[in-house]
PDB file of C-alpha atoms in Angstrom:
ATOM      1  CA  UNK A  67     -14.825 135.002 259.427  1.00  0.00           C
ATOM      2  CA  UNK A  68     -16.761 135.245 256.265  1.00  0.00           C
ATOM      3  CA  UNK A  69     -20.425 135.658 257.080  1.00  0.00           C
ATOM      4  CA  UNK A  70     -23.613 136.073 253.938  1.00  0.00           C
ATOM      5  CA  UNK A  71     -26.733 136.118 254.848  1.00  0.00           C
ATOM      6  CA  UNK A  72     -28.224 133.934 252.002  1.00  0.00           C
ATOM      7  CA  UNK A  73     -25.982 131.704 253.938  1.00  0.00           C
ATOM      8  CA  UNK A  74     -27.881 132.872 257.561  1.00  0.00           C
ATOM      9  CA  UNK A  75     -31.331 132.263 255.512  1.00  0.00           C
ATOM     10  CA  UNK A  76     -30.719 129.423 254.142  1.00  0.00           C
ATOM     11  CA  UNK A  77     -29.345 127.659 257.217  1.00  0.00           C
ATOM     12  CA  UNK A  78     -32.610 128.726 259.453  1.00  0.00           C
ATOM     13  CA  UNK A  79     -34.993 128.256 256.873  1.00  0.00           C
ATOM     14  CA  UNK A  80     -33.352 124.604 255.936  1.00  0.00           C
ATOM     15  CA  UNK A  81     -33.048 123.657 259.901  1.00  0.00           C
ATOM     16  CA  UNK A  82     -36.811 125.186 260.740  1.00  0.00           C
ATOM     17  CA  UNK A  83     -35.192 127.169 263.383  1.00  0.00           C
ATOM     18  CA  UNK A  84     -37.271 129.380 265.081  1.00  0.00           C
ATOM     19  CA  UNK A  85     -36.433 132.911 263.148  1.00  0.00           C
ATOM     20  CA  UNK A  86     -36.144 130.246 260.299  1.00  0.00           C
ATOM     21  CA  UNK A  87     -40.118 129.778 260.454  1.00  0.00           C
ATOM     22  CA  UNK A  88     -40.455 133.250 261.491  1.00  0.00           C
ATOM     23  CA  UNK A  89     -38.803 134.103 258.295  1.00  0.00           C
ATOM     24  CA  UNK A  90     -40.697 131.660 256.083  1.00  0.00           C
ATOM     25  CA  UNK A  91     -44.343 132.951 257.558  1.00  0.00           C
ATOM     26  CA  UNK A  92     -43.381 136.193 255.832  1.00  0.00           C
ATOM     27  CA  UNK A  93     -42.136 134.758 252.582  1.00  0.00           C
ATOM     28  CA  UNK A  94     -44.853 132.338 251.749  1.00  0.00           C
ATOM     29  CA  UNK A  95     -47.320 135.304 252.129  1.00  0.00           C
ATOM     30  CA  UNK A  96     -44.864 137.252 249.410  1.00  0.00           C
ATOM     31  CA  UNK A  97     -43.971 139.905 251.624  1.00  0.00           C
ATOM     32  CA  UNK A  98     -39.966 141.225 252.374  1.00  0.00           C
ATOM     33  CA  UNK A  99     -38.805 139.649 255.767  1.00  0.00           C
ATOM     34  CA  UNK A 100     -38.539 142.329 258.404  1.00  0.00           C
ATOM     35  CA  UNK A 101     -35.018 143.925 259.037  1.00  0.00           C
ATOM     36  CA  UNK A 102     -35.408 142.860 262.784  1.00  0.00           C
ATOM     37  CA  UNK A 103     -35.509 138.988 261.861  1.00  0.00           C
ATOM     38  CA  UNK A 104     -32.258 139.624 259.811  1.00  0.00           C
ATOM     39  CA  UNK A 105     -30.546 141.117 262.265  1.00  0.00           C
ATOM     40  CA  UNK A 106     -31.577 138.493 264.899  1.00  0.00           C
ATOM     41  CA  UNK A 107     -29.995 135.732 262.237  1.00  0.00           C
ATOM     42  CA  UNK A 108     -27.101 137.790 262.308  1.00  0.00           C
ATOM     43  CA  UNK A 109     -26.704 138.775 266.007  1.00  0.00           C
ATOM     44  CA  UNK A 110     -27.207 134.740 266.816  1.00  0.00           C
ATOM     45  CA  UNK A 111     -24.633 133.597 264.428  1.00  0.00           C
ATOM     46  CA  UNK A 112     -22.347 136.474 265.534  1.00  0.00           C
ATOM     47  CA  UNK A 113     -23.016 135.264 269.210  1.00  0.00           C
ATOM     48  CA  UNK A 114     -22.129 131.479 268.408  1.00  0.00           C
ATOM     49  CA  UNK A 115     -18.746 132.733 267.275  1.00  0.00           C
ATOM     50  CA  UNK A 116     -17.507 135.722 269.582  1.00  0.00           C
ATOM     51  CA  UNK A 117     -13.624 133.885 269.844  1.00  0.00           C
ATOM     52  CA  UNK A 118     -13.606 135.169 265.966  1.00  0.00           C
ATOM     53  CA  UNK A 119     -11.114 137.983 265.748  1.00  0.00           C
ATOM     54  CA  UNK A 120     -13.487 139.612 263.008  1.00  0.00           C
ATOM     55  CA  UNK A 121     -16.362 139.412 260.683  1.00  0.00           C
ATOM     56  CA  UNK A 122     -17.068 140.068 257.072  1.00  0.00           C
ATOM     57  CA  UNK A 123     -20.591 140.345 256.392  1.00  0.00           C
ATOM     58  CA  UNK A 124     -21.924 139.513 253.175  1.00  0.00           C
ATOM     59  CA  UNK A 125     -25.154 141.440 252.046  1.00  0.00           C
ATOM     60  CA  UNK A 126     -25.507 142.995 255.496  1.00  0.00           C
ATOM     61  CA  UNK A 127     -26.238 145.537 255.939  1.00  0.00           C
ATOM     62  CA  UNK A 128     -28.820 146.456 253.371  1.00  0.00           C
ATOM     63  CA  UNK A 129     -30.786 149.725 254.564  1.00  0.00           C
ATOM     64  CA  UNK A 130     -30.098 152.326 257.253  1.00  0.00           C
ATOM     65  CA  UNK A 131     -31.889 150.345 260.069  1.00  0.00           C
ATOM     66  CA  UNK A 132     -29.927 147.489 259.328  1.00  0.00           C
ATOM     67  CA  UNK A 133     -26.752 149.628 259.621  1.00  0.00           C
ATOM     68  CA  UNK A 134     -27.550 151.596 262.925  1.00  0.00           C
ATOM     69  CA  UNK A 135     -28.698 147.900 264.034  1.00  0.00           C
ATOM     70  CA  UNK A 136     -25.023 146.783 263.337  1.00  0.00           C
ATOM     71  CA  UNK A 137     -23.770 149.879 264.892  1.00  0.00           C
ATOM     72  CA  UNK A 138     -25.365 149.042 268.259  1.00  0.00           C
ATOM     73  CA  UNK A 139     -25.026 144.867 267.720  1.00  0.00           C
ATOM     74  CA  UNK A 140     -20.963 145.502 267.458  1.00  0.00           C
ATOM     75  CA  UNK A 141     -20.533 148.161 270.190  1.00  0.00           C
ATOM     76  CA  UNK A 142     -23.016 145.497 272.643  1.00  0.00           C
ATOM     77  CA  UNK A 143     -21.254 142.452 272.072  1.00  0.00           C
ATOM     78  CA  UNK A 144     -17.890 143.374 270.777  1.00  0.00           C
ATOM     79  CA  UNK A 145     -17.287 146.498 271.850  1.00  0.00           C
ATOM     80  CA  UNK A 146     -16.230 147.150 268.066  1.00  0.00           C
ATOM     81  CA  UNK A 147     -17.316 148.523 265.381  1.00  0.00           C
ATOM     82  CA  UNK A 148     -17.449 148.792 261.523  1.00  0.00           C
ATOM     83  CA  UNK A 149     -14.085 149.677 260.046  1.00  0.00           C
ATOM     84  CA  UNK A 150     -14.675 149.457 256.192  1.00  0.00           C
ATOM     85  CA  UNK A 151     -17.093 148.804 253.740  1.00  0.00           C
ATOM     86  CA  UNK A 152     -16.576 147.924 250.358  1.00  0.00           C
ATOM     87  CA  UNK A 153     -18.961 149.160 247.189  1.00  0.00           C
ATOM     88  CA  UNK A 154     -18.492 147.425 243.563  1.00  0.00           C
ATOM     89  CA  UNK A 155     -19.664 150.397 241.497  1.00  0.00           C
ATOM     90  CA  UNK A 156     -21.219 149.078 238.051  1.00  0.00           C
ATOM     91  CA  UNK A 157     -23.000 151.141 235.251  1.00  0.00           C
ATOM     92  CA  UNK A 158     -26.593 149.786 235.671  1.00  0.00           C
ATOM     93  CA  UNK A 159     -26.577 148.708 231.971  1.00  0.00           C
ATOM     94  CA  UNK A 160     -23.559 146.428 232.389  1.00  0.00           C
ATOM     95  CA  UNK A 161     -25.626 145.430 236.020  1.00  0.00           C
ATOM     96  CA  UNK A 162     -28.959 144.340 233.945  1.00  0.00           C
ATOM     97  CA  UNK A 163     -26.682 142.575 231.053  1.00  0.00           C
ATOM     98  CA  UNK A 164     -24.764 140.705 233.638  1.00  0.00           C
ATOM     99  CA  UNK A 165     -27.888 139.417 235.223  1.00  0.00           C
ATOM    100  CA  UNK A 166     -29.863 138.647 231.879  1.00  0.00           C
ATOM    101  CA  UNK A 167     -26.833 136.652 231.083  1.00  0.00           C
ATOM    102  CA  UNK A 168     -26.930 134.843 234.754  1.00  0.00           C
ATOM    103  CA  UNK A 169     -30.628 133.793 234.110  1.00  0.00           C
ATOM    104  CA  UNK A 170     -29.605 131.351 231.588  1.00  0.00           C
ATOM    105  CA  UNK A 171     -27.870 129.120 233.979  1.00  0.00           C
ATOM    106  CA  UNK A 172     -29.527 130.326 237.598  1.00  0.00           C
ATOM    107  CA  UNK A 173     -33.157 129.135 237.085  1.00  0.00           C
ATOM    108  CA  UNK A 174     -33.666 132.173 238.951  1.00  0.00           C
ATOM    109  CA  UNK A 175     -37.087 133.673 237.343  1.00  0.00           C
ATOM    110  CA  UNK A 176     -36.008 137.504 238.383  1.00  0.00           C
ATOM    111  CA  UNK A 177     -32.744 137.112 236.545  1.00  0.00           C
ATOM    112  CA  UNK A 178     -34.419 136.553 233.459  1.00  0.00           C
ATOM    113  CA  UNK A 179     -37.130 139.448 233.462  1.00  0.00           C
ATOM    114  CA  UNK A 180     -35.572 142.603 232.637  1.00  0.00           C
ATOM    115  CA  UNK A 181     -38.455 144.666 234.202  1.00  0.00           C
ATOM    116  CA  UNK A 182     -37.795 142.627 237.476  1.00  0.00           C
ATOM    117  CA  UNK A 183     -34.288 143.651 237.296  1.00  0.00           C
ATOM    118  CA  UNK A 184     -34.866 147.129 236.253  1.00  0.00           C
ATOM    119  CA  UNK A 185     -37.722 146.931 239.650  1.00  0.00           C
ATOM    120  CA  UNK A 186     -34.789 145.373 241.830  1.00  0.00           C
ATOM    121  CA  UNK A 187     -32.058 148.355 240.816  1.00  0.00           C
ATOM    122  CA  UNK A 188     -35.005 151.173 241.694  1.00  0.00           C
ATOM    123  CA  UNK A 189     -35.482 149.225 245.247  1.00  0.00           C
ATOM    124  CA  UNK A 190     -31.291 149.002 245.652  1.00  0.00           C
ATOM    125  CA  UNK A 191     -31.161 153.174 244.977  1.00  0.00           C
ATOM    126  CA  UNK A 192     -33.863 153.478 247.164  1.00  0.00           C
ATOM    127  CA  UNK A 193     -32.708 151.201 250.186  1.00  0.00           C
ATOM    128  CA  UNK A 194     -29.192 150.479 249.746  1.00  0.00           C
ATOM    129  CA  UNK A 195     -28.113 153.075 248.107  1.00  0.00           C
ATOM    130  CA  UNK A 196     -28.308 155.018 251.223  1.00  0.00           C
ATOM    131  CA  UNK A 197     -26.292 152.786 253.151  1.00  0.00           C
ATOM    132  CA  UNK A 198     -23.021 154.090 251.408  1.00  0.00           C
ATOM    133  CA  UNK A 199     -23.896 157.285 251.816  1.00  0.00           C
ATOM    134  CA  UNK A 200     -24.231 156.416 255.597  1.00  0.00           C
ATOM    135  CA  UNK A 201     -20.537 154.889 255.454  1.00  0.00           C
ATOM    136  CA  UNK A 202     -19.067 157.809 253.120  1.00  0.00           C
ATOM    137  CA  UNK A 203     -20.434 160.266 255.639  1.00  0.00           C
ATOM    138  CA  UNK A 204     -18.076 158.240 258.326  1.00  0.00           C
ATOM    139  CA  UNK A 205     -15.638 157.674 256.167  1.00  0.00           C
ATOM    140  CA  UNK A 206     -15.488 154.296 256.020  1.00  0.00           C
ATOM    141  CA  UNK A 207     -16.638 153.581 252.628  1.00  0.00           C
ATOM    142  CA  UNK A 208     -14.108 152.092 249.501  1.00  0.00           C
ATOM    143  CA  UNK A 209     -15.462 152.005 246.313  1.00  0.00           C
ATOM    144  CA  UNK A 210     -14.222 149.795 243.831  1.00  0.00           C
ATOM    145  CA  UNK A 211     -14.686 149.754 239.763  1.00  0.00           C
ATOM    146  CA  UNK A 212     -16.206 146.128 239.313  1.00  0.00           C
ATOM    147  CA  UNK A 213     -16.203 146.191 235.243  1.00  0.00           C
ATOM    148  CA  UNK A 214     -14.114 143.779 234.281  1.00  0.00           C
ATOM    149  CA  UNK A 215     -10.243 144.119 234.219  1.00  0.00           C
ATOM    150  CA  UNK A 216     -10.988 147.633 235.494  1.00  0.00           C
ATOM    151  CA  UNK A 217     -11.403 146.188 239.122  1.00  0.00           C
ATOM    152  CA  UNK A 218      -7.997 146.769 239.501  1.00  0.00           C
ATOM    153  CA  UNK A 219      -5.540 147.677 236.791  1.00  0.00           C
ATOM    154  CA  UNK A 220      -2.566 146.767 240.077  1.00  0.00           C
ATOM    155  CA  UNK A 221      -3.935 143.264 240.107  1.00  0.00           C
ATOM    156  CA  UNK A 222      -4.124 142.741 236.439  1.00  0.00           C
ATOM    157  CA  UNK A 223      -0.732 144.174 235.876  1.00  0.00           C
ATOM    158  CA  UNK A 224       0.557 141.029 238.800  1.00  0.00           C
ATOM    159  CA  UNK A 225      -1.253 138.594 237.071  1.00  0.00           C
ATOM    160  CA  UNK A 226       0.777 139.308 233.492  1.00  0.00           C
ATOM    161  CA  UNK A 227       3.941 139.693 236.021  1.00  0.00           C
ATOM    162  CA  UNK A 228       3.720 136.628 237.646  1.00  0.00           C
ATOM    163  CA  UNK A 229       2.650 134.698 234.207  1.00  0.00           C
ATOM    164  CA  UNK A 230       5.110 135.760 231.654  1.00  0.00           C
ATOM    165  CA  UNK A 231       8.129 136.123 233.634  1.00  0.00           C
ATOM    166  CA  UNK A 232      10.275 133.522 234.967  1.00  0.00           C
ATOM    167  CA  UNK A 233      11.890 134.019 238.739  1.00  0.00           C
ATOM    168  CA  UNK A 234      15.301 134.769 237.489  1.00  0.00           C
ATOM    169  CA  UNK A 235      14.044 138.397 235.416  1.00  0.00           C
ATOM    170  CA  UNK A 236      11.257 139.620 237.937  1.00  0.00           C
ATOM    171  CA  UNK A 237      13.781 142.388 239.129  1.00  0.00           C
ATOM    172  CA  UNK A 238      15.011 143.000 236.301  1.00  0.00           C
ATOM    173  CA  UNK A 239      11.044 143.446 235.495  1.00  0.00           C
ATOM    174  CA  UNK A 240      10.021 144.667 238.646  1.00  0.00           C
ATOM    175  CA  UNK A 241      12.635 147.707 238.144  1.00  0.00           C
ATOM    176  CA  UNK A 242      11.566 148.206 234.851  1.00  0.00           C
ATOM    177  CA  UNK A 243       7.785 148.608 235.740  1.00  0.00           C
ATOM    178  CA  UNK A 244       8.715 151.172 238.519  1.00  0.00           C
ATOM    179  CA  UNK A 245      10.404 153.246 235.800  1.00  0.00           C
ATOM    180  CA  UNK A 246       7.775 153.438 233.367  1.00  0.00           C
ATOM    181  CA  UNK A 247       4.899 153.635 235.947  1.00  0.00           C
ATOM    182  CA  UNK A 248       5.488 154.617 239.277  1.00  0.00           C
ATOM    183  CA  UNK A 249       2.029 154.728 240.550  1.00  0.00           C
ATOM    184  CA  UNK A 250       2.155 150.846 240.016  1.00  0.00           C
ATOM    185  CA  UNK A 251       2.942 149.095 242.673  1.00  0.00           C
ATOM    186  CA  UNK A 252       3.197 145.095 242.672  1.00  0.00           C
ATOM    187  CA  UNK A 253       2.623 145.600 246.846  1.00  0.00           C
ATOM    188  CA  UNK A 254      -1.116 147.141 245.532  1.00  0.00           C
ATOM    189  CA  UNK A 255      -1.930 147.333 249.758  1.00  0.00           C
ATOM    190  CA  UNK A 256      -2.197 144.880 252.201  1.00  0.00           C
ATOM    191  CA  UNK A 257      -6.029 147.043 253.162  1.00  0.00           C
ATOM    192  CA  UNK A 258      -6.995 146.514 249.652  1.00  0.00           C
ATOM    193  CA  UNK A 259      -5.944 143.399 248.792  1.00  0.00           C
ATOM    194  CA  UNK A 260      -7.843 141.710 251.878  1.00  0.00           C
ATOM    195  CA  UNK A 261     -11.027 143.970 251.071  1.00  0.00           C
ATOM    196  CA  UNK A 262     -10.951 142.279 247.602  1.00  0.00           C
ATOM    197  CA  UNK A 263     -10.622 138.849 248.899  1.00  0.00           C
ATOM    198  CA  UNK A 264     -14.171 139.098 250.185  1.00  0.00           C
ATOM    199  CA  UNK A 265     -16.248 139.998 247.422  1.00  0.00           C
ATOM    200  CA  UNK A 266     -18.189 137.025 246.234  1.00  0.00           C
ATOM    201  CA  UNK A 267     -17.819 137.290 242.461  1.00  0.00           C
ATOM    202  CA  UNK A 268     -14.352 138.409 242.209  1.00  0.00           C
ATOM    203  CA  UNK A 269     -12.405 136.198 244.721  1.00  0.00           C
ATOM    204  CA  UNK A 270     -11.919 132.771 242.561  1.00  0.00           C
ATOM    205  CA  UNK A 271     -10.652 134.774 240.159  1.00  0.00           C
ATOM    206  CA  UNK A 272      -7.945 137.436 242.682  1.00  0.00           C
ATOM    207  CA  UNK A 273      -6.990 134.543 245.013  1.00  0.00           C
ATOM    208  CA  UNK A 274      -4.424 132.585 243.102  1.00  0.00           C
ATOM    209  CA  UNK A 275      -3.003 136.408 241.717  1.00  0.00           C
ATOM    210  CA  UNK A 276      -2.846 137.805 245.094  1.00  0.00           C
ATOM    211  CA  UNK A 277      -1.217 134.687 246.520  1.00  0.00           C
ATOM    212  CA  UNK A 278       1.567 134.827 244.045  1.00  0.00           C
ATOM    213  CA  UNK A 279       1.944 138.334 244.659  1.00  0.00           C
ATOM    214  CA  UNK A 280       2.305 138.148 248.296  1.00  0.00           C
ATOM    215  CA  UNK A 281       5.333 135.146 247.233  1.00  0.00           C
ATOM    216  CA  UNK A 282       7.061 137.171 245.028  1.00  0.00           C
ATOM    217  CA  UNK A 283       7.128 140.712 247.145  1.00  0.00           C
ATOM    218  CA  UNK A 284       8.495 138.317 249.860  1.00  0.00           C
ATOM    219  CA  UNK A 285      11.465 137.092 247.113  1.00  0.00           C
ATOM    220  CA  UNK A 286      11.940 140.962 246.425  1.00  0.00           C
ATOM    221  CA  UNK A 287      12.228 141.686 250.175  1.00  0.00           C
ATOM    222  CA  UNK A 288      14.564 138.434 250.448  1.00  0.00           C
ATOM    223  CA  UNK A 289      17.067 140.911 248.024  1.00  0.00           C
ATOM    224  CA  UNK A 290      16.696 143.651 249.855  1.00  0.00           C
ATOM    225  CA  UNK A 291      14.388 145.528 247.088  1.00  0.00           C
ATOM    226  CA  UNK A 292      11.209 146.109 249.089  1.00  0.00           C
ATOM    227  CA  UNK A 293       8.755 147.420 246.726  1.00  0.00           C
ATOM    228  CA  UNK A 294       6.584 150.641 248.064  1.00  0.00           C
ATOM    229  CA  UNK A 295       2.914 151.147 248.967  1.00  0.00           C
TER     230      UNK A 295
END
C-alpha cells in the first residue's frame, strides 16, 4: 500500500482531525510541525490498515527521529521492519533547474525563488541527508541515478525493445542483445523493478515499460528461453 505523507497532511488538515488542527496550530504560526505529530499521522493511518501485507512510505521518514520512530512503530505493531529504501541521487544543479522549471506551473512560491531552493537543499543535507546514511549503515539503502534516461539504462533499453520490434523478431532480438551486452538483461530484477514503481516522478513514465516487459519475459519463458537476472 502506497502511503505519502502530503497525502497524511492533507487528509487531517482538510478533515480538521485532531493531529490535523494540531498540525495547523504549528503552521499558521510558520514554524516546522513536530516529528511526533508526523509520526502519529502515520502510526494512525498504518493502524487503520494492518490487513495490508506492506507499506511504501512516501516522504517518511525524513530525519533520524523519524527513522528510529519507524523502527519502533513497525517492530510494535507489525512485528516488521524496514527492508529497503530507495534514494534518487541528483546533482543539486540539475535539482534547483528542475524546480525553477516546476514553479512555472506549481504556483508554489518556494519553487520559484532560487535562494529558497538553495535554503531547502542545505536543510535536506542537514536532516535527510542523514537518514541514508542511517539505512547504508544497515544496509538497506538503493540508490538510484534519477537524471533523465540515466535512471536506468535496463529500462530504457525495454522501452526501444518493446517499441521497434514486432513479436515475431524479439528472440531473434533478445539473442542478439545478450551477445553484444551481457550485463543487459530485459528481466532488469523483480527487487528493482517494484522499488521503481514507487517513486512519485518516475512511475507514469516506467509503468507501461515495465508492464510490457513483464509480458514479453513471460513469451520468452513460454519458448523455453528464460532470460537471466
Amino acid at each position: 500500500m502506497h502511503v505519502s505523507t502530503g497525502d497524511l497532511f492533507r487528509y487531517n488538515l482538510g478533515n480538521n482531525t485532531e493531529l490535523g488542527i494540531l498540525a495547523k496550530s504549528f503552521m499558521d504560526k510558520g514554524q516546522l510541525v513536530p516529528d511526533e505529530v508526523t509520526s502519529d499521522m502515520l502510526k494512525d493511518h498504518l493502524l487503520k490498515n494492518k490487513d495490508q501485507k506492506g507499506f511504501i512510505l512516501d516522504g517518511y521518514p525524513r530525519t533520524i527521529k523519524q527513522a528510529e520512530t519507524l523502527d519502533l512503530m513497525l517492530k510494535e505493531l507489525f512485528n516488521a521492519e524496514v527492508t529497503t529504501t530507495l534514494s534518487l541521487v541528483v546533482e543539486d544543479n540539475i535539482l534547483i533547474n528542475r524546480l525553477l522549471e516546476r514553479g512555472k506551473t506549481s504556483g508554489r512560491s518556494d519553487d520559484s525563488n532560487k535562494d529558497v531552493i538553495e535554503s531547502r537543499l542545505k536543510e535536506y543535507y542537514k536532516q535527510t541527508q542523514p537518514v541514508s546514511d542511517y539505512y547504508k549503515a544497515n544496509n538497506k539503502l538503493v540508490e538510484i541515478n534519477g537524471v533523465g534516461a540515466k535512471v536506468s539504462p535496463d529500462l530504457s533499453l525495454a522501452k526501444i525493445y518493446i517499441s521497434v520490434f514486432p513479436k515475431e523478431n524479439r528472440q531473434v532480438v533478445f539473442k542478439d542483445i545478450e551477445k553484444s551486452k551481457p550485463q543487459i538483461r530485459l528481466e532488469i530484477g523483480n527487487s528493482l523493478k517494484n522499488q521503481l514503481r514507487i517513486i512519485p516522478d518516475l512511475r507514469f513514465y516506467l509503468d507501461e515499460s515495465i508492464d510490457n516487459v513483464e509480458l514479453i519475459e513471460k513469451e520468452l519463458k513460454g519458448e523455453g528461453n528464460n532470460p537471466k537476472l
